[in-house]
Short mmCIF file of C-alpha atoms and ligand atoms in Angstrom, two decimals:
data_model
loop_
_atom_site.label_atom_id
_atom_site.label_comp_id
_atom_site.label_asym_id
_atom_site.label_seq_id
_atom_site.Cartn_x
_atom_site.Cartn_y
_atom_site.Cartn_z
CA UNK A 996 -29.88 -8.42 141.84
CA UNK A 997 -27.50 -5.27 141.33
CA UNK A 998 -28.22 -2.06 140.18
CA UNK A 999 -25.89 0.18 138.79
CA UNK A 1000 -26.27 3.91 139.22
CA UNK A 1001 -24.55 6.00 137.58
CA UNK A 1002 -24.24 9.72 138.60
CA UNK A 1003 -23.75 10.91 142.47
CA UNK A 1004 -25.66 14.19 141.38
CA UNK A 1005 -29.26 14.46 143.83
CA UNK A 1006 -31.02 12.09 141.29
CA UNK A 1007 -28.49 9.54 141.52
CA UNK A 1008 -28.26 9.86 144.99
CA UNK A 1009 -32.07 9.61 145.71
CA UNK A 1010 -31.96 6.59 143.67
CA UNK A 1011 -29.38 4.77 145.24
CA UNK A 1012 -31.17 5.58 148.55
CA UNK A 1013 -34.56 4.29 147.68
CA UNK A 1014 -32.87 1.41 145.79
CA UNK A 1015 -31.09 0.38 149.10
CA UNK A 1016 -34.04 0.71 151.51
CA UNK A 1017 -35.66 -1.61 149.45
CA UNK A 1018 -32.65 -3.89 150.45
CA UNK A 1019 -31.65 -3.86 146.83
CA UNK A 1020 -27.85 -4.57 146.19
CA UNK A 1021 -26.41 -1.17 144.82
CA UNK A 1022 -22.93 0.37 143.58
CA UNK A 1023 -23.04 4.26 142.19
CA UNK A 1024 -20.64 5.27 140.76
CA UNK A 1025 -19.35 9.23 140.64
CA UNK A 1026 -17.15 10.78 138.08
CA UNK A 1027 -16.03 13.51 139.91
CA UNK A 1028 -14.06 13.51 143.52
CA UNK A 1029 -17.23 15.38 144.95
CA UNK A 1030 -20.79 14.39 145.30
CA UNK A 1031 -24.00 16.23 144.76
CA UNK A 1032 -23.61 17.45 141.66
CA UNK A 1033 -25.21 20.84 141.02
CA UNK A 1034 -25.29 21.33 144.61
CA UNK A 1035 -22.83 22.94 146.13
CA UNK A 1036 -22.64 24.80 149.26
CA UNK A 1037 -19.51 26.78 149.71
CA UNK A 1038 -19.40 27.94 153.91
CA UNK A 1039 -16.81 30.28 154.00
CA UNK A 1040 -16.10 33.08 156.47
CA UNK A 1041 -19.30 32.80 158.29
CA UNK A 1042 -21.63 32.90 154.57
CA UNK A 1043 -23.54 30.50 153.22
CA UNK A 1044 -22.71 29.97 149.98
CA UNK A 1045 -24.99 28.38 147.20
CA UNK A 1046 -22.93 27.59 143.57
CA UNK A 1047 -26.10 25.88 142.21
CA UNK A 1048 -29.67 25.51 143.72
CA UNK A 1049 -30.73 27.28 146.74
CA UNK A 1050 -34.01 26.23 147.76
CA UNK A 1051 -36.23 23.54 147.18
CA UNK A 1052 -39.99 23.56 146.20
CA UNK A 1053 -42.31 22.99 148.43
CA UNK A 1054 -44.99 21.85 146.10
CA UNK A 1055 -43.17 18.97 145.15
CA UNK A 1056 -44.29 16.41 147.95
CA UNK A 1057 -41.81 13.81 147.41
CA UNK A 1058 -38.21 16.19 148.04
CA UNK A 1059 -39.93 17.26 151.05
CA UNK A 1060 -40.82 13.60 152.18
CA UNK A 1061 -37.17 12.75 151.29
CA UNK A 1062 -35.76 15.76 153.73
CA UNK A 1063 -37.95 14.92 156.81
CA UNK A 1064 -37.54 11.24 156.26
CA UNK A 1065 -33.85 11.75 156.57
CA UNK A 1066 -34.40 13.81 160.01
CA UNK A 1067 -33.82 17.02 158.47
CA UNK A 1068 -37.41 18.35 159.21
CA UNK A 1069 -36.51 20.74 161.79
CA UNK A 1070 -33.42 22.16 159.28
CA UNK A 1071 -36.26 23.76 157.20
CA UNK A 1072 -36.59 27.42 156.61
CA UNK A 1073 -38.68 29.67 154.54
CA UNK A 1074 -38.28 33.23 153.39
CA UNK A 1075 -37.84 36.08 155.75
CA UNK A 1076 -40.69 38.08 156.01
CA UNK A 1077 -41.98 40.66 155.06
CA UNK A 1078 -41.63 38.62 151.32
CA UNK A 1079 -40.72 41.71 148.86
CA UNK A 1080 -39.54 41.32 145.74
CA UNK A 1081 -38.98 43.70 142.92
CA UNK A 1082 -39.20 43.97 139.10
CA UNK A 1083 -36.69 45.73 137.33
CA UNK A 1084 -38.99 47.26 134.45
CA UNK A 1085 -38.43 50.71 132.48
CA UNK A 1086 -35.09 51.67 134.33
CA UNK A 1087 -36.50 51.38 137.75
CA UNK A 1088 -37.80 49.05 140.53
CA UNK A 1089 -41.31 48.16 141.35
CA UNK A 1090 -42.76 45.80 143.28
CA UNK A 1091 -44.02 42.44 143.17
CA UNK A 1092 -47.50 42.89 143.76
CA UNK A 1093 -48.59 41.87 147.54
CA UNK A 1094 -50.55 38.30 147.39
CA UNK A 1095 -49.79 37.07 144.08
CA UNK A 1096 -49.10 33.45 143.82
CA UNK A 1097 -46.32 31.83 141.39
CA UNK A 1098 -48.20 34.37 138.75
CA UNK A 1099 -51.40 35.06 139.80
CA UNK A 1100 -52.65 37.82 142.09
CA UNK A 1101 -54.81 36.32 145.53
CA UNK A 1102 -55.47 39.68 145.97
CA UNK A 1103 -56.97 42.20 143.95
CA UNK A 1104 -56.26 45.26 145.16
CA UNK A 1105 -52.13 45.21 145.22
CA UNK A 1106 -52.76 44.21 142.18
CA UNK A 1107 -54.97 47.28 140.74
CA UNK A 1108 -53.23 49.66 142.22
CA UNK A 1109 -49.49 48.18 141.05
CA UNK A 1110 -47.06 49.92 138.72
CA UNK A 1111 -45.76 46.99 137.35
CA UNK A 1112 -48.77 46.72 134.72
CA UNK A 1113 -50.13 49.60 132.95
CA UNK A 1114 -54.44 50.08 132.41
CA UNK A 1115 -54.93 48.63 129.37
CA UNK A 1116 -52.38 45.38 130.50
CA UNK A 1117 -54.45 44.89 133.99
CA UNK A 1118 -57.73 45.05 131.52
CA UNK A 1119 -56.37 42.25 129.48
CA UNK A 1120 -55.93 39.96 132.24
CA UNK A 1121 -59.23 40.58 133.21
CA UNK A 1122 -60.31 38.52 129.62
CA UNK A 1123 -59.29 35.26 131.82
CA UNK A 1124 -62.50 35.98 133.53
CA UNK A 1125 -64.50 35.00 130.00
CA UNK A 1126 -62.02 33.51 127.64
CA UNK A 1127 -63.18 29.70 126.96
CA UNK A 1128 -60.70 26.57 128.02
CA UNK A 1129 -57.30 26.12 126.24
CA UNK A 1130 -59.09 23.17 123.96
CA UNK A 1131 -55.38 21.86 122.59
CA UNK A 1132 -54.49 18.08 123.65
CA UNK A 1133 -51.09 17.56 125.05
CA UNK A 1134 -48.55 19.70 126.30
CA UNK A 1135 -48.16 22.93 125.57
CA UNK A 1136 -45.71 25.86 126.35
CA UNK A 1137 -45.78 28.06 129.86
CA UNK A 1138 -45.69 31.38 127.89
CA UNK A 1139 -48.29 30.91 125.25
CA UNK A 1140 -50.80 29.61 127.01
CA UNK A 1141 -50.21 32.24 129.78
CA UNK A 1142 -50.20 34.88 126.58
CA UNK A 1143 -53.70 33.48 125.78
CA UNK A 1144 -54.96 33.39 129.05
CA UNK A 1145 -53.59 37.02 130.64
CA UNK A 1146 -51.93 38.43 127.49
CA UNK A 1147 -48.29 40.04 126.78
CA UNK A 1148 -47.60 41.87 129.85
CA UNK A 1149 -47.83 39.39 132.32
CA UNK A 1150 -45.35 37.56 130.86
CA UNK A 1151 -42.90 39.70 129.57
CA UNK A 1152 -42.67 41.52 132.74
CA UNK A 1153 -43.55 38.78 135.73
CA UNK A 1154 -43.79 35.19 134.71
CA UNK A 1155 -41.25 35.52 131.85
CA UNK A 1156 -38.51 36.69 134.37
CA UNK A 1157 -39.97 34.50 137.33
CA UNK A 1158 -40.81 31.37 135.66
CA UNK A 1159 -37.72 31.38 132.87
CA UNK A 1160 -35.09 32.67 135.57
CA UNK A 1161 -35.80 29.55 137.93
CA UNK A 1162 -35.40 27.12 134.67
CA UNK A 1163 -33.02 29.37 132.77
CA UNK A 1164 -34.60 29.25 129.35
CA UNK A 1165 -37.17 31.32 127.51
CA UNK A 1166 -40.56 30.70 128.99
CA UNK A 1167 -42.07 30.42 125.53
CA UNK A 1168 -39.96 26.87 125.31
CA UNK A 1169 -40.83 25.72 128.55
CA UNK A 1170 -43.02 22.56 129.14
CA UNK A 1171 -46.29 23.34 130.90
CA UNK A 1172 -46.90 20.24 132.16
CA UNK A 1173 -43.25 19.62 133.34
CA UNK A 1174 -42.75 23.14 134.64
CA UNK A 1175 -46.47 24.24 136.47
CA UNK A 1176 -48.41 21.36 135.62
CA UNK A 1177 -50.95 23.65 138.35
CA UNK A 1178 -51.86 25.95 135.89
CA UNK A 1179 -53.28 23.47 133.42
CA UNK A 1180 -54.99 21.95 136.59
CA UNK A 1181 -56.71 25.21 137.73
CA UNK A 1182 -58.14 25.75 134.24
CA UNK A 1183 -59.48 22.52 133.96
CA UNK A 1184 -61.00 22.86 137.41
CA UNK A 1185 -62.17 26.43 136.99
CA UNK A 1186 -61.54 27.43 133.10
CA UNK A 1187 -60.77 31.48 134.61
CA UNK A 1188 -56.91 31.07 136.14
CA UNK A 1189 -58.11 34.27 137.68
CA UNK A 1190 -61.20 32.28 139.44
CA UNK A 1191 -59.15 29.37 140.15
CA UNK A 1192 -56.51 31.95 142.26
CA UNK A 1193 -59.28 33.06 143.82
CA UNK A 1194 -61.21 29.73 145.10
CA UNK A 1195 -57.86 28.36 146.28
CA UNK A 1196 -57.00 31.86 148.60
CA UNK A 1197 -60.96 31.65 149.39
CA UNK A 1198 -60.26 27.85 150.55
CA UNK A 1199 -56.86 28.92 152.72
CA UNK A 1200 -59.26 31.16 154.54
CA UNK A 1201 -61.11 28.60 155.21
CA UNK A 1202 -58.43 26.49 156.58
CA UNK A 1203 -56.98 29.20 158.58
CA UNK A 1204 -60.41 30.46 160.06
CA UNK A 1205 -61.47 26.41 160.85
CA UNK A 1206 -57.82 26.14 162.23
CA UNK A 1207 -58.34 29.37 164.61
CA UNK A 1208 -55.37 31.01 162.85
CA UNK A 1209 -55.06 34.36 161.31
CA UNK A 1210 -57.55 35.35 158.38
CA UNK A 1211 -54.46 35.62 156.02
CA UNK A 1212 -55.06 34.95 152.49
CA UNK A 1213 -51.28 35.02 151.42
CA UNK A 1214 -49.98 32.16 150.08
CA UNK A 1215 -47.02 30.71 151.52
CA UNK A 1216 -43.83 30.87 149.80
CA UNK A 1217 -43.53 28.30 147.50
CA UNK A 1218 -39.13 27.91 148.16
CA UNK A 1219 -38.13 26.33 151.37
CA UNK A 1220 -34.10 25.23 152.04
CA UNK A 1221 -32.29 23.94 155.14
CA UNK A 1222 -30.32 25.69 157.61
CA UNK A 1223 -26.92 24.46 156.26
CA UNK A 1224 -27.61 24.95 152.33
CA UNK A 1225 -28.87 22.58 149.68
CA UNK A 1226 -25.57 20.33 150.26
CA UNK A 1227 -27.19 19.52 153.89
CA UNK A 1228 -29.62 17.37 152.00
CA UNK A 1229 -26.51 15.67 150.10
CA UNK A 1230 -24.80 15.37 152.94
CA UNK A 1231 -27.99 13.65 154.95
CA UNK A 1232 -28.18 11.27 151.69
CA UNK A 1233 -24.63 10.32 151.99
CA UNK A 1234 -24.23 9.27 155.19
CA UNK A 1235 -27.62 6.86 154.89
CA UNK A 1236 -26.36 5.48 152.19
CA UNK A 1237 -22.95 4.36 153.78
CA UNK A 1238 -24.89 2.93 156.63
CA UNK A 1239 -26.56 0.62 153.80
CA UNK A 1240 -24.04 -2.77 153.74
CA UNK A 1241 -25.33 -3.57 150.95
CA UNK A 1242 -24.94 -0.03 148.60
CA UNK A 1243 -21.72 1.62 147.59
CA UNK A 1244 -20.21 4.62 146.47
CA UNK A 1245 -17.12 5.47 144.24
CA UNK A 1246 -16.58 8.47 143.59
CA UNK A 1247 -13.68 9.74 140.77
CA UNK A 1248 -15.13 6.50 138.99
CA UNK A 1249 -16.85 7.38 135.54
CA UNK A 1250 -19.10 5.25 134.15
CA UNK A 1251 -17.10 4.50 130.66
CA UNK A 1252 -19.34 2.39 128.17
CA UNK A 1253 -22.55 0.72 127.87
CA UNK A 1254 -23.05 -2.53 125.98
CA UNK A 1255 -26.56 -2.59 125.20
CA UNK A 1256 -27.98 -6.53 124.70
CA UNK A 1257 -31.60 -6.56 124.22
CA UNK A 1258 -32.78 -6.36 127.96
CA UNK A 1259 -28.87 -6.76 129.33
CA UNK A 1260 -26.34 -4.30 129.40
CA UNK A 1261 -22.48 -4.35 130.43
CA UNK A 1262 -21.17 -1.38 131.60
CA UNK A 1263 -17.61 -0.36 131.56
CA UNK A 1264 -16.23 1.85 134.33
CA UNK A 1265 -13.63 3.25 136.82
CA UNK A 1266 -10.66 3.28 134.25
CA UNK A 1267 -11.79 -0.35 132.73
CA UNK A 1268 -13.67 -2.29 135.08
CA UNK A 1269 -16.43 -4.32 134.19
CA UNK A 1270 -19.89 -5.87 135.36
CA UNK A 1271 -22.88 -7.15 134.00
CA UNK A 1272 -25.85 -5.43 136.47
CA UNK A 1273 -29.47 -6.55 136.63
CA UNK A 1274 -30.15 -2.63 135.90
CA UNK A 1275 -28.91 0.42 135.22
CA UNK A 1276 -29.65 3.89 136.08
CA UNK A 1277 -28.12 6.64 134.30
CA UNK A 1278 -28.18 9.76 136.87
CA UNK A 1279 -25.62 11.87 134.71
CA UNK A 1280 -26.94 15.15 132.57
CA UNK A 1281 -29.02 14.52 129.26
CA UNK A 1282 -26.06 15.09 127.05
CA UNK A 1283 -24.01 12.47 128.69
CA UNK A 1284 -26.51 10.27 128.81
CA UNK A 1285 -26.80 10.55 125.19
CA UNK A 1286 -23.01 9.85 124.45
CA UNK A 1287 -23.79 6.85 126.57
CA UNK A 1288 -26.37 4.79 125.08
CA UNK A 1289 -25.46 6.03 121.68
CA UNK A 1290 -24.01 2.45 120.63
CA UNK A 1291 -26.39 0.40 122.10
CA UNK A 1292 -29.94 2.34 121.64
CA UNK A 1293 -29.00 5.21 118.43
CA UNK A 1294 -32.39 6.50 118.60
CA UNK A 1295 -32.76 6.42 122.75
CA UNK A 1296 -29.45 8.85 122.05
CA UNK A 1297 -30.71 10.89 119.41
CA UNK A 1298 -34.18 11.85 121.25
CA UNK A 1299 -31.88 12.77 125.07
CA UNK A 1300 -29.51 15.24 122.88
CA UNK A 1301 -32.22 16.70 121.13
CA UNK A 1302 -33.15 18.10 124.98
CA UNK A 1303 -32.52 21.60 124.39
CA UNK A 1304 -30.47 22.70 127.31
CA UNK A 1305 -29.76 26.41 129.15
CA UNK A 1306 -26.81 27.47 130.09
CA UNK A 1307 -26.27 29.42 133.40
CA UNK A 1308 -23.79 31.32 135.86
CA UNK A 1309 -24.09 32.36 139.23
CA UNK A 1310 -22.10 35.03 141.15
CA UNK A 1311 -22.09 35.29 144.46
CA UNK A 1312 -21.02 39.03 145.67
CA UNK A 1313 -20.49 39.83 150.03
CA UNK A 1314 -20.62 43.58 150.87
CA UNK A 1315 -20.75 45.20 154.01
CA UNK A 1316 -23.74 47.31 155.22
CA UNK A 1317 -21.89 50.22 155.19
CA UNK A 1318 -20.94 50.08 151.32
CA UNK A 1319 -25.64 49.68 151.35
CA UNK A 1320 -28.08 52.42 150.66
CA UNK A 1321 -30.04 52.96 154.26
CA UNK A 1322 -33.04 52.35 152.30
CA UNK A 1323 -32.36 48.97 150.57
CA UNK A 1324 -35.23 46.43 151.09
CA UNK A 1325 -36.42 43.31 150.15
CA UNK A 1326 -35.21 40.43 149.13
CA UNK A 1327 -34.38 41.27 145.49
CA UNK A 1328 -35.30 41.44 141.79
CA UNK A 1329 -36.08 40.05 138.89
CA UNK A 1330 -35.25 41.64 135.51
CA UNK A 1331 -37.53 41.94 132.62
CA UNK A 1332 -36.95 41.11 129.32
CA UNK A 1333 -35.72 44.34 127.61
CA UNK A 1334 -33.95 45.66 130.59
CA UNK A 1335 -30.43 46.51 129.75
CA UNK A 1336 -28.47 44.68 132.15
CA UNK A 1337 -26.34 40.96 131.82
CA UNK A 1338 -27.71 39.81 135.04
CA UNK A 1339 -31.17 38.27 134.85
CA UNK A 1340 -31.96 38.48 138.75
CA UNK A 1341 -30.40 39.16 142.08
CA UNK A 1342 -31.18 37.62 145.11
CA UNK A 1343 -30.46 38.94 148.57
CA UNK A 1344 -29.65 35.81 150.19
CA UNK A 1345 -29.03 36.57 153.41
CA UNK A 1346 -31.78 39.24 153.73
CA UNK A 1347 -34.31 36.24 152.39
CA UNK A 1348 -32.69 33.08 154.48
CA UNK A 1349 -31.55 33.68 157.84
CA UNK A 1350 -27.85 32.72 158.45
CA UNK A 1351 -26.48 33.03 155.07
CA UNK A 1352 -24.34 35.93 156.31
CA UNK A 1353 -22.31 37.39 159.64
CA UNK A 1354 -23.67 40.62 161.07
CA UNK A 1355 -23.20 43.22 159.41
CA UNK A 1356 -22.38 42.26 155.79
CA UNK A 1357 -24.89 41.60 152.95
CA UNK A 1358 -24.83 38.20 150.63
CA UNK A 1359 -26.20 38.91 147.16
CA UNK A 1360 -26.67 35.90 144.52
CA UNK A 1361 -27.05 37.18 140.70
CA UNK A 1362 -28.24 34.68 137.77
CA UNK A 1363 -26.67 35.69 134.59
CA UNK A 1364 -28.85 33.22 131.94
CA UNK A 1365 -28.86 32.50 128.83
CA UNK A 1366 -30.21 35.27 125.61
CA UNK A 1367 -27.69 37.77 127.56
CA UNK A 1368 -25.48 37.88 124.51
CA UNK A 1369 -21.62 37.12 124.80
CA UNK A 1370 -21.84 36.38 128.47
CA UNK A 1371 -20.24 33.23 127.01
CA UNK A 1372 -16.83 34.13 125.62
CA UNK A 1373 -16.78 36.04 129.71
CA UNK A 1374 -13.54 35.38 131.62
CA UNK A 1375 -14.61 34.17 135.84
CA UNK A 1376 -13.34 37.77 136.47
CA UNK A 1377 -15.53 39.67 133.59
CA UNK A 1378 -18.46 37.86 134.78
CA UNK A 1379 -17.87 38.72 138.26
CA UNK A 1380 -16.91 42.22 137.24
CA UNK A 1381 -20.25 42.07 134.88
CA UNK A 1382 -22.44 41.02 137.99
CA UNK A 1383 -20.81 43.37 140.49
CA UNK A 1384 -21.79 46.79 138.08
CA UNK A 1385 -24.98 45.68 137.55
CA UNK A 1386 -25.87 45.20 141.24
CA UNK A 1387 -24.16 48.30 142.24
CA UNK A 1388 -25.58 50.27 139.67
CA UNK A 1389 -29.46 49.52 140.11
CA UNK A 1390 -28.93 48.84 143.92
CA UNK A 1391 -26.95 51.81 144.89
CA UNK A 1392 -24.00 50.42 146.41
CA UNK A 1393 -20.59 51.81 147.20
CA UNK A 1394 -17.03 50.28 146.55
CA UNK A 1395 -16.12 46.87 145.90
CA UNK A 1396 -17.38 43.23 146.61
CA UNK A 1397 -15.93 41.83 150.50
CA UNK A 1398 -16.03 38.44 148.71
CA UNK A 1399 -16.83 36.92 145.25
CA UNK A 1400 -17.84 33.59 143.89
CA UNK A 1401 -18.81 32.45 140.59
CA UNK A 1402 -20.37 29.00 139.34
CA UNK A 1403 -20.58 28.49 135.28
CA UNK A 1404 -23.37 25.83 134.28
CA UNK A 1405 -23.31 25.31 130.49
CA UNK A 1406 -25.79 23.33 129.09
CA UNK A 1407 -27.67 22.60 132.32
CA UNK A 1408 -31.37 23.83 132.32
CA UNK A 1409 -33.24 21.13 130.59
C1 FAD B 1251 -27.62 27.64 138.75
C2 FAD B 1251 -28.68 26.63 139.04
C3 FAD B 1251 -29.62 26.91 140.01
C4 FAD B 1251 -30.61 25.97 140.30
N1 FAD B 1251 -31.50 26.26 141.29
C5 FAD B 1251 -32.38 25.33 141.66
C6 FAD B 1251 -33.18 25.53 142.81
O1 FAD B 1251 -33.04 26.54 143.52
N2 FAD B 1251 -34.08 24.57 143.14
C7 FAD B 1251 -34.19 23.41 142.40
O2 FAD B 1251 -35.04 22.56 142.74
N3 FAD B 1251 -33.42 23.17 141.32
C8 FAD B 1251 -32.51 24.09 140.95
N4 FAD B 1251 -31.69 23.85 139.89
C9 FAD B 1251 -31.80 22.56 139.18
C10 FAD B 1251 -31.09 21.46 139.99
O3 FAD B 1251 -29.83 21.92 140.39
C11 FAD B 1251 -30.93 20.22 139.15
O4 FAD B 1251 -32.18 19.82 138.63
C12 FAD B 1251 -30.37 19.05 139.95
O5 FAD B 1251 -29.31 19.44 140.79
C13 FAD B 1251 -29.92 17.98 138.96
O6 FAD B 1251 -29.44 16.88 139.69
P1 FAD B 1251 -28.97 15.58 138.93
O7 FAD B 1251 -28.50 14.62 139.95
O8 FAD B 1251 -30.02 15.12 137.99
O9 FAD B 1251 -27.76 16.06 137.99
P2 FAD B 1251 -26.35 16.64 138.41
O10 FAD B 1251 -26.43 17.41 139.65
O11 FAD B 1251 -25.83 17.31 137.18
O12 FAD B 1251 -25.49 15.34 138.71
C14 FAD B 1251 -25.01 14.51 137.69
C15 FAD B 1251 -23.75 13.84 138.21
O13 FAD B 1251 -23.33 12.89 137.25
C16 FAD B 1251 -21.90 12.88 137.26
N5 FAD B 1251 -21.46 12.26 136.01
C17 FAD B 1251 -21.49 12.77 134.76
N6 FAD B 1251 -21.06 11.86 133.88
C18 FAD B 1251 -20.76 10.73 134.59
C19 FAD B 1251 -20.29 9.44 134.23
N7 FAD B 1251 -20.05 9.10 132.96
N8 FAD B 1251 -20.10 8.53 135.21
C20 FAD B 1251 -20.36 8.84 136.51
N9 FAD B 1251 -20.81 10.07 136.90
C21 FAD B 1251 -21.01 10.98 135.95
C22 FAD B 1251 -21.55 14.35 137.41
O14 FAD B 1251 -20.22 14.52 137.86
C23 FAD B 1251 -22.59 14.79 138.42
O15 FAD B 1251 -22.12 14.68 139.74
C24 FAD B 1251 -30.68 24.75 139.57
C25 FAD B 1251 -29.73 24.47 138.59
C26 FAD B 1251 -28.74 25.39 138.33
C27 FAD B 1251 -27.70 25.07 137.29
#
C-alpha cells in the first residue's frame, strides 16, 4: 500500500511520520522549495524569529507527545516569569488580572480589585454563579455562550482580544467545541464556569500540597515552544522522516489533479506525473483542498470553501534597550475591540521566551488581523511602518526599528 500526502505543512508532515512508523509506504509531496508551511523561523543576527506560530499548546496532548517522542523534550520552554500581560482598553494599559486562566479568574481578588472591568461588569459575571446550563445541542459559538455565561465585558475586553487574536477571526464566529472545547466541559461538570475555575485551582492545590510543592494556585501557562523556534519541531520531523526507507519527500512538487473513482483516486503531480495510491491525504489549506476535489467530489468542494477563513500579518520589529522606556514590563498586550490602533496585539518575544534576542536589544512581534480595515490594500513597508507607530506610540519608544520582518497570511485562520 502507498499513501500519498500531499502538503509538507506540520499536518502533512505529522502524517507522513505516523504513516511511516507504521511501516506504511509513503511519498509527500511539497509545492513549495521549503517545508513547514506556516512555520517559519527566521534566526538572524542572534534573534529568533517567528513568521507564523510561536508556541504550541500545551493542552493539546498529542503535539506535545509528538515533540518529546522526537527527543525534543528537553528543547521545551515556557513563559518568563513573572507572566504579565496587558490590555489596551480606553487609551491606556491595564493588566491582565493575576490568576486568571484562558478567561477565567483562579483568583478572586486580582480580579475584584482590577481596572480592566468596571462594578456593574464584575457583577455580571457573578450571574455565572446562578444562571442554569447552556441547554442548546451541538456546537455553538465561543463569544455567545461566553456573553450568556459572564456577559459583554468579558468578551469585548479579554476573551474577544485573547481568544480571536490566537485564531484571527471574530470570537462570535468561532467554534466552541473546536476552539475551547474546556469550557463546554466545565459547564457540564459544574454548570457555574466560575465554580468550575475554582474546583480545578482548588484541585492544583491539592496536587501541589500532596506533591510537597509550593501552595500556588496559578495555572501554568497554557503556550510552551522550543529553544530553536517552532521550525525546530519541522526540522526534528524532517530528518525522521528521511531516516524512513520506505517514505519520501519532494518538495517544489505540487500535487496537480485528483481523479476521483468511487473509492480510487489518481493523482496528478510534479509537472505531470502520475500514480494511482491506495490513499490520499490532502495536507494543503481548505481552499486548495477545495480546488482539488472539486471534479471528483463537487459537494466535498463546496462544503471545504465554504470554511470561512482569516486573514493575518505579522511584523516582527528589533529595538535596542536604549530606544525603551526604563519602566517597560511585561510581556505585552492585547488590544480591545474599539481601540484605535491597526495592530491587534504585541508580543514581547524575547522578554516572554528566553533567547529570542542578543543582550541588550528588545524583539517585539505585532498581529495585525483581520476587521482592521484597509490593512489589505498595505504595501510590506506600510504595514511595517503601520506596526512600528503603533508600538512606539502606546509603548513609549524612541527612534526607529534595529530590524524588521513582516509575514502576510491571507486566508489562513480557519
Ligand atoms: C500568523 C499565524 C500565527 C499562528 N500562531 C500559532 C501558534 O502560535 N500556535 C499554533 O498552534 N498555531 C498557530 N497558528 C496556526 C498554525 O500555524 C496552523 O494551524 C498550522 O501551521 C497549519 O499547518 P498545515 O500543515 O495544516 O498547513 P500549512 O502550514 O498551510 O501547510 C500546507 C502546505 O501545503 C502546501 N501546498 C499547498 N498546495 C499544495 C499542492 N497542491 N501540492 C503540494 N503542496 C501544497 C503549502 O505550500 C504548505 O507548505 C498560526 C497561524 C498563523 C497564520
Amino acid at each position: 500500500m502507498t499513501v500519498l500526502v500531499a502538503g509538507g505543512g506540520i499536518t502533512g508532515l505529522a502524517s507522513a511520520y505516523a504513516l511511516g512508523k507504521a511501516g506504511i509506504p509513503t511519498l509527500l509531496v511539497e509545492g513549495s522549495r521549503r517545508l513547514g508551511g506556516k512555520i517559519r523561523t527566521e534566526e538572524v543576527d542572534g534573534f529568533v524569529i517567528e513568521h507564523g506560530p510561536d508556541s504550541f499548546v500545551s493542552y493539546r496532548p498529542a503535539g506535545m507527545a509528538l515533540i518529546r517522542e522526537l527527543g525534543l523534550g528537553d528543547a521545551i520552554i515556557r513563559p518568563e516569569e513573572p507572566r504579565i500581560v496587558f490590555i489596551r482598553a480606553g487609551g491606556r494599559f491595564r493588566r491582565f488580572p493575576d490568576g486568571m486562566g484562558l478567561v477565567l479568574p483562579t483568583k478572586f481578588r486580582p480580579f475584584l480589585t482590577s481596572d480592566l472591568f468596571s462594578p456593574l461588569a464584575k457583577a455580571r459575571m457573578g450571574l455565572d454563579l446562578l444562571l442554569p446550563r447552556d441547554g442548546t445541542e451541538g456546537d455553538v459559538a465561543v463569544g455567545p455562550f461566553l456573553r450568556r455565561r459572564l456577559g459583554n465585558a468579558l468578551v469585548d475586553r479579554l476573551a474577544g482580544p485573547l481568544i480571536g487574536g490566537v485564531y484571527g477571526t471574530p470570537i462570535d464566529e468561532l467554534s466552541l467545541d473546536a476552539v475551547v472545547p474546556q469550557l463546554r466541559e466545565s459547564e457540564r461538570r459544574h454548570r457555574s464556569l466560575l465554580l468550575a475555575a475554582l474546583a480545578d485551582a482548588r484541585a492544583r492545590r491539592h496536587v501541589a500540597a500532596t506533591a510537597g510543592s509550593p501552595a500556588s494556585v496559578a495555572p501554568p501557562s497554557p503556550f510552551v515552544t522550543l529553544a530553536g523556534g517552532t521550525q525546530q519541531l519541522v526540522d526534528a520531523l524532517v530528518d525522521a522522516i528521511r531516516a524512513m526507507p520506505h517514505v519520501g519527500i519532494r518538495t517544489d512538487c505540487l500535487l496537480e489533479g485528483l481523479e476521483i473513482e468511487g473509492s480510487r483516486v489518481r493523482v496528478r503531480f510534479c509537472g505531470g506525473e502520475r500514480m494511482a495510491p491506495e490513499a490520499t491525504i490532502l495536507a494543503t489549506p481548505a481552499r486548495l483542498t477545495g480546488d482539488l476535489v472539486e471534479a471528483g467530489a463537487p459537494q466535498a468542494a463546496a462544503s471545504i470553501r465554504s470554511i470561512p477563513h482569516g486573514a493575518t500579518a505579522v511584523v516582527n520589529l528589533a529595538y535596542s534597550d536604549d530606544q525603551l522606556p526604563a519602566d517597560l514590563a511585561g510581556h505585552g498586550f492585547l488590544v480591545a475591540g474599539d481601540e484605535p490602533l491597526t495592530i491587534s496585539a504585541a508580543t514581547l518575544s524575547s522578554r516572554k521566551w528566553a533567547g529570542r534576542a542578543p543582550e541588550g536589544t528588545l524583539l517585539v512581534r505585532a498581529f495585525i488581523g483581520d476587521g482592521r480595515s484597509g490593512t489589505h490594500d498595505l504595501t510590506d513597508a506600510q504595514l511595517v511602518r503601520a506596526a512600528h507607530l503603533d508600538v512606539k506610540g502606546t509603548l513609549g519608544i524612541r527612534g526607529e526599528p534595529i530590524l524588521t520582518r513582516s509575514s502576510r497570511f491571507p486566508a489562513a485562520m480557519p
